[in-house]
Coordinates of C-alpha atoms in Angstrom, one line a residue:
X1130 CA 45.8 31.0 -16.8
X1131 CA 47.2 31.9 -20.2
X1132 CA 50.8 31.1 -21.2
X1133 CA 53.0 33.4 -23.3
X1134 CA 51.4 32.0 -26.5
X1135 CA 47.9 32.7 -25.4
X1136 CA 47.1 29.0 -24.8
X1137 CA 44.7 28.4 -21.9
X1138 CA 46.4 26.6 -19.1
X1139 CA 45.0 25.0 -15.9
X1140 CA 46.9 24.5 -12.7
X1141 CA 46.4 21.1 -11.2
X1142 CA 47.9 19.2 -8.3
X1143 CA 48.9 15.6 -7.9
X1144 CA 49.6 13.4 -4.8
X1145 CA 52.4 10.9 -5.1
X1146 CA 53.4 8.1 -2.8
X1147 CA 57.2 8.0 -1.9
X1148 CA 58.1 5.5 -4.6
X1149 CA 56.2 7.3 -7.3
X1150 CA 57.7 10.7 -6.3
X1151 CA 61.2 9.1 -6.4
X1152 CA 60.5 7.7 -9.9
X1153 CA 59.4 11.2 -11.0
X1154 CA 62.4 12.8 -9.5
X1155 CA 64.7 10.3 -11.1
X1156 CA 63.1 10.8 -14.5
X1157 CA 63.4 14.6 -14.0
X1158 CA 67.1 14.3 -13.1
X1159 CA 67.8 12.3 -16.3
X1160 CA 65.6 14.3 -18.6
X1161 CA 67.1 17.7 -18.8
X1162 CA 63.6 19.1 -18.7
X1163 CA 63.0 22.3 -16.7
X1164 CA 60.6 20.9 -14.1
X1165 CA 58.5 18.0 -13.0
X1166 CA 55.5 19.3 -14.9
X1167 CA 57.4 19.0 -18.1
X1168 CA 58.3 15.4 -17.3
X1169 CA 54.6 14.6 -16.6
X1170 CA 53.6 16.3 -19.8
X1171 CA 56.1 14.4 -21.9
X1172 CA 55.1 11.1 -20.2
X1173 CA 51.5 11.7 -21.0
X1174 CA 52.4 12.5 -24.7
X1175 CA 54.3 9.2 -24.9
X1176 CA 51.4 7.2 -23.3
X1177 CA 48.9 8.8 -25.6
X1178 CA 51.0 7.8 -28.7
X1179 CA 51.3 4.2 -27.4
X1180 CA 47.5 4.1 -26.8
X1181 CA 46.9 5.3 -30.3
X1182 CA 49.1 2.6 -31.7
X1183 CA 47.5 0.0 -29.6
X1184 CA 44.0 1.1 -30.8
X1185 CA 45.3 0.5 -34.3
X1186 CA 46.2 -3.0 -33.5
X1187 CA 49.9 -2.7 -32.8
X1188 CA 50.9 -5.1 -30.0
X1189 CA 54.7 -4.9 -29.9
X1190 CA 57.1 -2.2 -28.8
X1191 CA 60.8 -2.4 -29.7
X1192 CA 63.7 -0.4 -28.4
X1193 CA 67.3 -0.5 -29.8
X1194 CA 70.6 0.6 -28.4
X1195 CA 72.4 2.3 -31.3
X1196 CA 75.8 1.8 -29.6
X1197 CA 75.5 -2.0 -29.2
X1198 CA 72.8 -2.8 -31.7
X1199 CA 71.0 -4.7 -29.0
X1200 CA 67.2 -4.8 -29.3
X1201 CA 64.5 -5.5 -26.8
X1202 CA 60.9 -6.2 -27.5
X1203 CA 57.8 -5.8 -25.3
X1204 CA 54.9 -8.0 -26.5
X1205 CA 51.3 -8.0 -25.5
X1206 CA 47.9 -6.8 -26.5
X1207 CA 47.7 -4.4 -23.6
X1208 CA 49.8 -1.4 -22.7
X1209 CA 49.5 -2.5 -19.1
X1210 CA 51.8 -5.4 -19.9
X1211 CA 54.3 -3.0 -21.4
X1212 CA 54.1 -0.5 -18.5
X1213 CA 54.7 -3.2 -15.9
X1214 CA 57.9 -4.4 -17.5

């Protein structure tokens, strides 16, 4: 398949258990993205960026709420640790 920009595309299918499908649907509802595929694509891009940082030795992820100034830190030498929390 080719998209409107001439980029080669492949159609793939995924099987989700009920809990994972609910998580995907919740993410989709909050995202404003056009479809589940866009949510999966964005999630993969974020994971790839985190893996790249981990490969460069980074072991901490921080998030900040700009309204309250509150910060949270996720520590660990493995993304698995971050993804479980």
